[in-house]
Short mmCIF file of C-alpha atoms in Angstrom, two decimals:
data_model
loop_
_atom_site.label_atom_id
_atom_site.label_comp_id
_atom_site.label_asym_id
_atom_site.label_seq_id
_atom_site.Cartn_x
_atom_site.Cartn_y
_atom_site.Cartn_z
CA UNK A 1401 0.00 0.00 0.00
CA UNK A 1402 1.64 3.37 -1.05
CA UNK A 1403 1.64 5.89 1.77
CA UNK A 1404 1.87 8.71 -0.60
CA UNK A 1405 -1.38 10.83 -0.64
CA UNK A 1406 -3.58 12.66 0.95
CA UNK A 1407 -6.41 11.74 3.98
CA UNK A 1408 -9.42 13.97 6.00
CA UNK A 1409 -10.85 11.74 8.42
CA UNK A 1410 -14.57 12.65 9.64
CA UNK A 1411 -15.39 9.97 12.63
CA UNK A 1412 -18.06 9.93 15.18
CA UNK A 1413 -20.64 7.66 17.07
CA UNK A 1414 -23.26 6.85 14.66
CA UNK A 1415 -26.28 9.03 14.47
CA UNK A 1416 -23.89 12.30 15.06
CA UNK A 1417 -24.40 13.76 11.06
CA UNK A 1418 -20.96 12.98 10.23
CA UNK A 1419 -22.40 11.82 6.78
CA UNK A 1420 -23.89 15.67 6.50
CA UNK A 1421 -20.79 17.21 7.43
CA UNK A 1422 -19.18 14.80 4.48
CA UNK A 1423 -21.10 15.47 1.58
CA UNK A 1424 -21.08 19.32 1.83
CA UNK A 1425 -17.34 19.28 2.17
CA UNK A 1426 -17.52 16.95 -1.53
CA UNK A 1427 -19.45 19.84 -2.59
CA UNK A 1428 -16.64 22.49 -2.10
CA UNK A 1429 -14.42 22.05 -5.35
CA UNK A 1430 -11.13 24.18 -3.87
CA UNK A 1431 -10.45 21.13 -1.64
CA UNK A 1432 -10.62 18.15 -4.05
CA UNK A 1433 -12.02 15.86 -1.99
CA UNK A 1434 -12.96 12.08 -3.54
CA UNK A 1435 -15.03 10.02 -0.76
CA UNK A 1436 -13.93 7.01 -0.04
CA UNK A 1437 -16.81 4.11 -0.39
CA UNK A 1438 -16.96 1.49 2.99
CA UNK A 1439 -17.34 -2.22 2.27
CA UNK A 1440 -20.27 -3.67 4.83
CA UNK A 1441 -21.68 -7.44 5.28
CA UNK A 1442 -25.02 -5.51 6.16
CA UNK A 1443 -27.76 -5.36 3.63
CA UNK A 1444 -28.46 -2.21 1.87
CA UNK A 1445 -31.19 0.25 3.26
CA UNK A 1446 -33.91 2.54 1.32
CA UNK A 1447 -32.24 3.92 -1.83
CA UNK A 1448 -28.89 2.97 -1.22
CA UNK A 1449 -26.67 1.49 -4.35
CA UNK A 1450 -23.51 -0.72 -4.67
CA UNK A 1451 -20.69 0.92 -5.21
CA UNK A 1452 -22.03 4.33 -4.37
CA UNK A 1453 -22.83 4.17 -0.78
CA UNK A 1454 -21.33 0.86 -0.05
CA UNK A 1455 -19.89 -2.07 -1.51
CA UNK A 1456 -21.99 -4.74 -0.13
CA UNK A 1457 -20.82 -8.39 0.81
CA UNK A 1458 -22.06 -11.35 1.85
CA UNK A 1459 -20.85 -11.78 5.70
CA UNK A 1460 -18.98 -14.89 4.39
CA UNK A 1461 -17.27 -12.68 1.74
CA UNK A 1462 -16.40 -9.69 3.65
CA UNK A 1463 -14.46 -12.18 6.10
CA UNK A 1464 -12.81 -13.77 3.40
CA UNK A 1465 -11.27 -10.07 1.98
CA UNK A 1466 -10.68 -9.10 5.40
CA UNK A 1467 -8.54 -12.58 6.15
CA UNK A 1468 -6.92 -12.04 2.10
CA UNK A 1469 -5.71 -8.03 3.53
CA UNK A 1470 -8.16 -6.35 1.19
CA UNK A 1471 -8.86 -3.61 3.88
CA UNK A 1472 -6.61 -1.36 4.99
CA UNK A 1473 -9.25 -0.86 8.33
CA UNK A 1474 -12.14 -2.87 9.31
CA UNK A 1475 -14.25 -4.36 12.29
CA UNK A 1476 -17.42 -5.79 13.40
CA UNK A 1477 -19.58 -1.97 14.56
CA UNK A 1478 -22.81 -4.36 15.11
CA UNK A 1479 -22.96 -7.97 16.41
CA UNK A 1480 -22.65 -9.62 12.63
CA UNK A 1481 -22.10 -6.59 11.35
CA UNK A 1482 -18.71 -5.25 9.38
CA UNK A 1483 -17.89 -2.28 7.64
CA UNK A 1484 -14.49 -1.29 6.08
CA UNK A 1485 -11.84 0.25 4.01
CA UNK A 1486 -10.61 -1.82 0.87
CA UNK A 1487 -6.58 -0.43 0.19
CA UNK A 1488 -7.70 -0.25 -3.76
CA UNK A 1489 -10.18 2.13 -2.65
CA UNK A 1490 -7.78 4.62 -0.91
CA UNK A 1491 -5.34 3.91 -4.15
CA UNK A 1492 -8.22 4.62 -6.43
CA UNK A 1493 -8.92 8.38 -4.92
CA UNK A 1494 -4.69 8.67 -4.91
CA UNK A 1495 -4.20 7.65 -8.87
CA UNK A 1496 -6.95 10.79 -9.29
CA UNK A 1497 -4.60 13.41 -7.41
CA UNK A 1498 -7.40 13.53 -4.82
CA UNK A 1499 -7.80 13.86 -1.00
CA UNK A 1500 -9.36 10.77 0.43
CA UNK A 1501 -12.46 12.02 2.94
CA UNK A 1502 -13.64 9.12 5.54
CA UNK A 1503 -16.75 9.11 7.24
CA UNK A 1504 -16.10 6.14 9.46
CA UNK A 1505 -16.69 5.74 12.85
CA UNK A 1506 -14.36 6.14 16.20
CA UNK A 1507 -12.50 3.05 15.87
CA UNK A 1508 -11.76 3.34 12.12
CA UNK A 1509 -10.70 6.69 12.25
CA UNK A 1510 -7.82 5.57 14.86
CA UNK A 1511 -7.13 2.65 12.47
CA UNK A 1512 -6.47 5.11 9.75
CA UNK A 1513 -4.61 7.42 11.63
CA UNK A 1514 -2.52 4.85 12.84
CA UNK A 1515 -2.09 3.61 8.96
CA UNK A 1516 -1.21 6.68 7.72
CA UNK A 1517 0.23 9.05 10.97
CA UNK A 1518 1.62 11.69 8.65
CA UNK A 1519 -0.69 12.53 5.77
CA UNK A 1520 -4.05 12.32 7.70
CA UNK A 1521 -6.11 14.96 9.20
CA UNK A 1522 -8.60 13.31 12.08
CA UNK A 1523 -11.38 15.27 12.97
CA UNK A 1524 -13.67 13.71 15.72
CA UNK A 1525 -17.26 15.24 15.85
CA UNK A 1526 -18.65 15.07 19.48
CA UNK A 1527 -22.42 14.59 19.92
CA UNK A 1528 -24.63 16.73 22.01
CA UNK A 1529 -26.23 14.39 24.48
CA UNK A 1530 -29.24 15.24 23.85
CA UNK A 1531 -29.05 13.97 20.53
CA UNK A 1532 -28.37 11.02 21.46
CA UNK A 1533 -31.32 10.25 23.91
CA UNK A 1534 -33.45 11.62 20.65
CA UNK A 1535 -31.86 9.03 18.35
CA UNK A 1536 -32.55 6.42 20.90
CA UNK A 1537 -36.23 7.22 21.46
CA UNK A 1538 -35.98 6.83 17.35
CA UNK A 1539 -34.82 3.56 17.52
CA UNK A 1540 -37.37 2.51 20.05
CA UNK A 1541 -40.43 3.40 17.99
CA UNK A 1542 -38.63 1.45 14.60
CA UNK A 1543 -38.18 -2.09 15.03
CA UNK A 1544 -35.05 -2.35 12.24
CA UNK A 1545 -33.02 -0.66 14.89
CA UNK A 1546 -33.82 -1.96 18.10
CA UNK A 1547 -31.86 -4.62 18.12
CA UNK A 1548 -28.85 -2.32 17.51
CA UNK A 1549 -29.71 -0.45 21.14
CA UNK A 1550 -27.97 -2.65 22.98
CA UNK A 1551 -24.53 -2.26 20.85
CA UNK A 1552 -25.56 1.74 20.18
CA UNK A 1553 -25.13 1.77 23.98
CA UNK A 1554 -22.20 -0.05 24.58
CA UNK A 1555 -20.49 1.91 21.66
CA UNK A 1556 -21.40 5.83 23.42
CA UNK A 1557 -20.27 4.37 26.38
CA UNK A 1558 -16.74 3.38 25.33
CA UNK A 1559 -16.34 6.55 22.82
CA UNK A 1560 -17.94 8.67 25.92
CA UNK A 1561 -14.20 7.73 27.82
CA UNK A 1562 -12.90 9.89 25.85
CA UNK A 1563 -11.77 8.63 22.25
CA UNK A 1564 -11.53 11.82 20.91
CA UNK A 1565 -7.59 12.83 22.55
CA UNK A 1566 -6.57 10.10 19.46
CA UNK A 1567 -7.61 12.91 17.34
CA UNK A 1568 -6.24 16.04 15.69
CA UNK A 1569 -9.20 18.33 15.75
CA UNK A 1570 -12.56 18.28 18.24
CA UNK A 1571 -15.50 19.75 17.34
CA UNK A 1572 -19.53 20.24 18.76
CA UNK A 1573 -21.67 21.49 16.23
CA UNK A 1574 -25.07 20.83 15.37
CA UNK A 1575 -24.81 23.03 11.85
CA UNK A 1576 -23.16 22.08 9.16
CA UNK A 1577 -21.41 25.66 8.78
CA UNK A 1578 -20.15 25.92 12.32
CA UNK A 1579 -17.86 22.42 11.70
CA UNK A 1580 -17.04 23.70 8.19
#
């Protein structure tokens, strides 16, 4: 894996509008940002499409690229539930002269930081705790994510002890323009 270009890491507990945050900054041309598409072993949801939003695998075969070193970060968010990096994808955005932007979550952003110490900007976005009791009350009322409270919960906990010093930049926003 070349070490060679450019990364902008955007991580935060789920539910936190990292994604938001992501596709404005693709929006702003001056920064030449190409996002960089997660593998997950979860089906897709709503209007979501392969290769645009995810690369979607079978559980089996996400294992199977993760035991052949296909990702350059990956690991089990839900019970049963992967999500990662592929190195071609990083290489991909690289070949185009780009910046790579992540929107991954806590533990992949340290991953990637740890991959790639000198060429990557981490930004962790804290979440007002309020949200978080409103995305729970969510996932109460809809049944697809219930069964995800129990991890959801676990997860806050352990990013709650302070994840964040890992690093470069900290930031509480609820708009889009105060983070940006």
């Amino acid at each position: 894996m070349r070490k060679n270009g450019k990364c902008i890491v955007l991580s935060a507990p789920s539910g936190s509008g990292k994604t938001t945050i992501a596709k404005h900054l693709l929006t702003l041309e001056s920064i030449n940002l190409n996002f960089s598409i997660s593998a997950t072993s979860r089906e897709p949801r709503g209007a979501e499409k392969k290769g645009k939003d995810y690369f979607f695998l079978s559980h089996k075969l996400f294992l199977e690229k993760a035991e052949s070193n296909a990702f350059a970060e990956y690991e089990e968010v839900y019970p049963g539930v992967f999500y990662g990096t592929y190195h071609s994808e990083i290489n991909r955005i690289w070949d185009q002269g780009q910046t790579v932007l992540f929107d991954i979550d806590v533990e992949g952003g340290i991953s990637i930081k740890k991959l790639f110490p000198v060429n990557t900007l981490t930004i962790f976005k804290l979440t007002r705790i309020n949200h978080i009791f409103d995305l729970k009350k969510y996932a109460h009322k809809n049944t697809c994510m219930i069964s995800n409270l129990q991890s959801f919960d676990m997860k806050m906990n352990i990013e709650r002890k302070s994840n964040h010093h890992h690093f470069d930049e900290s930031c509480l926003g609820s708009r889009r323009q105060t983070i940006v």
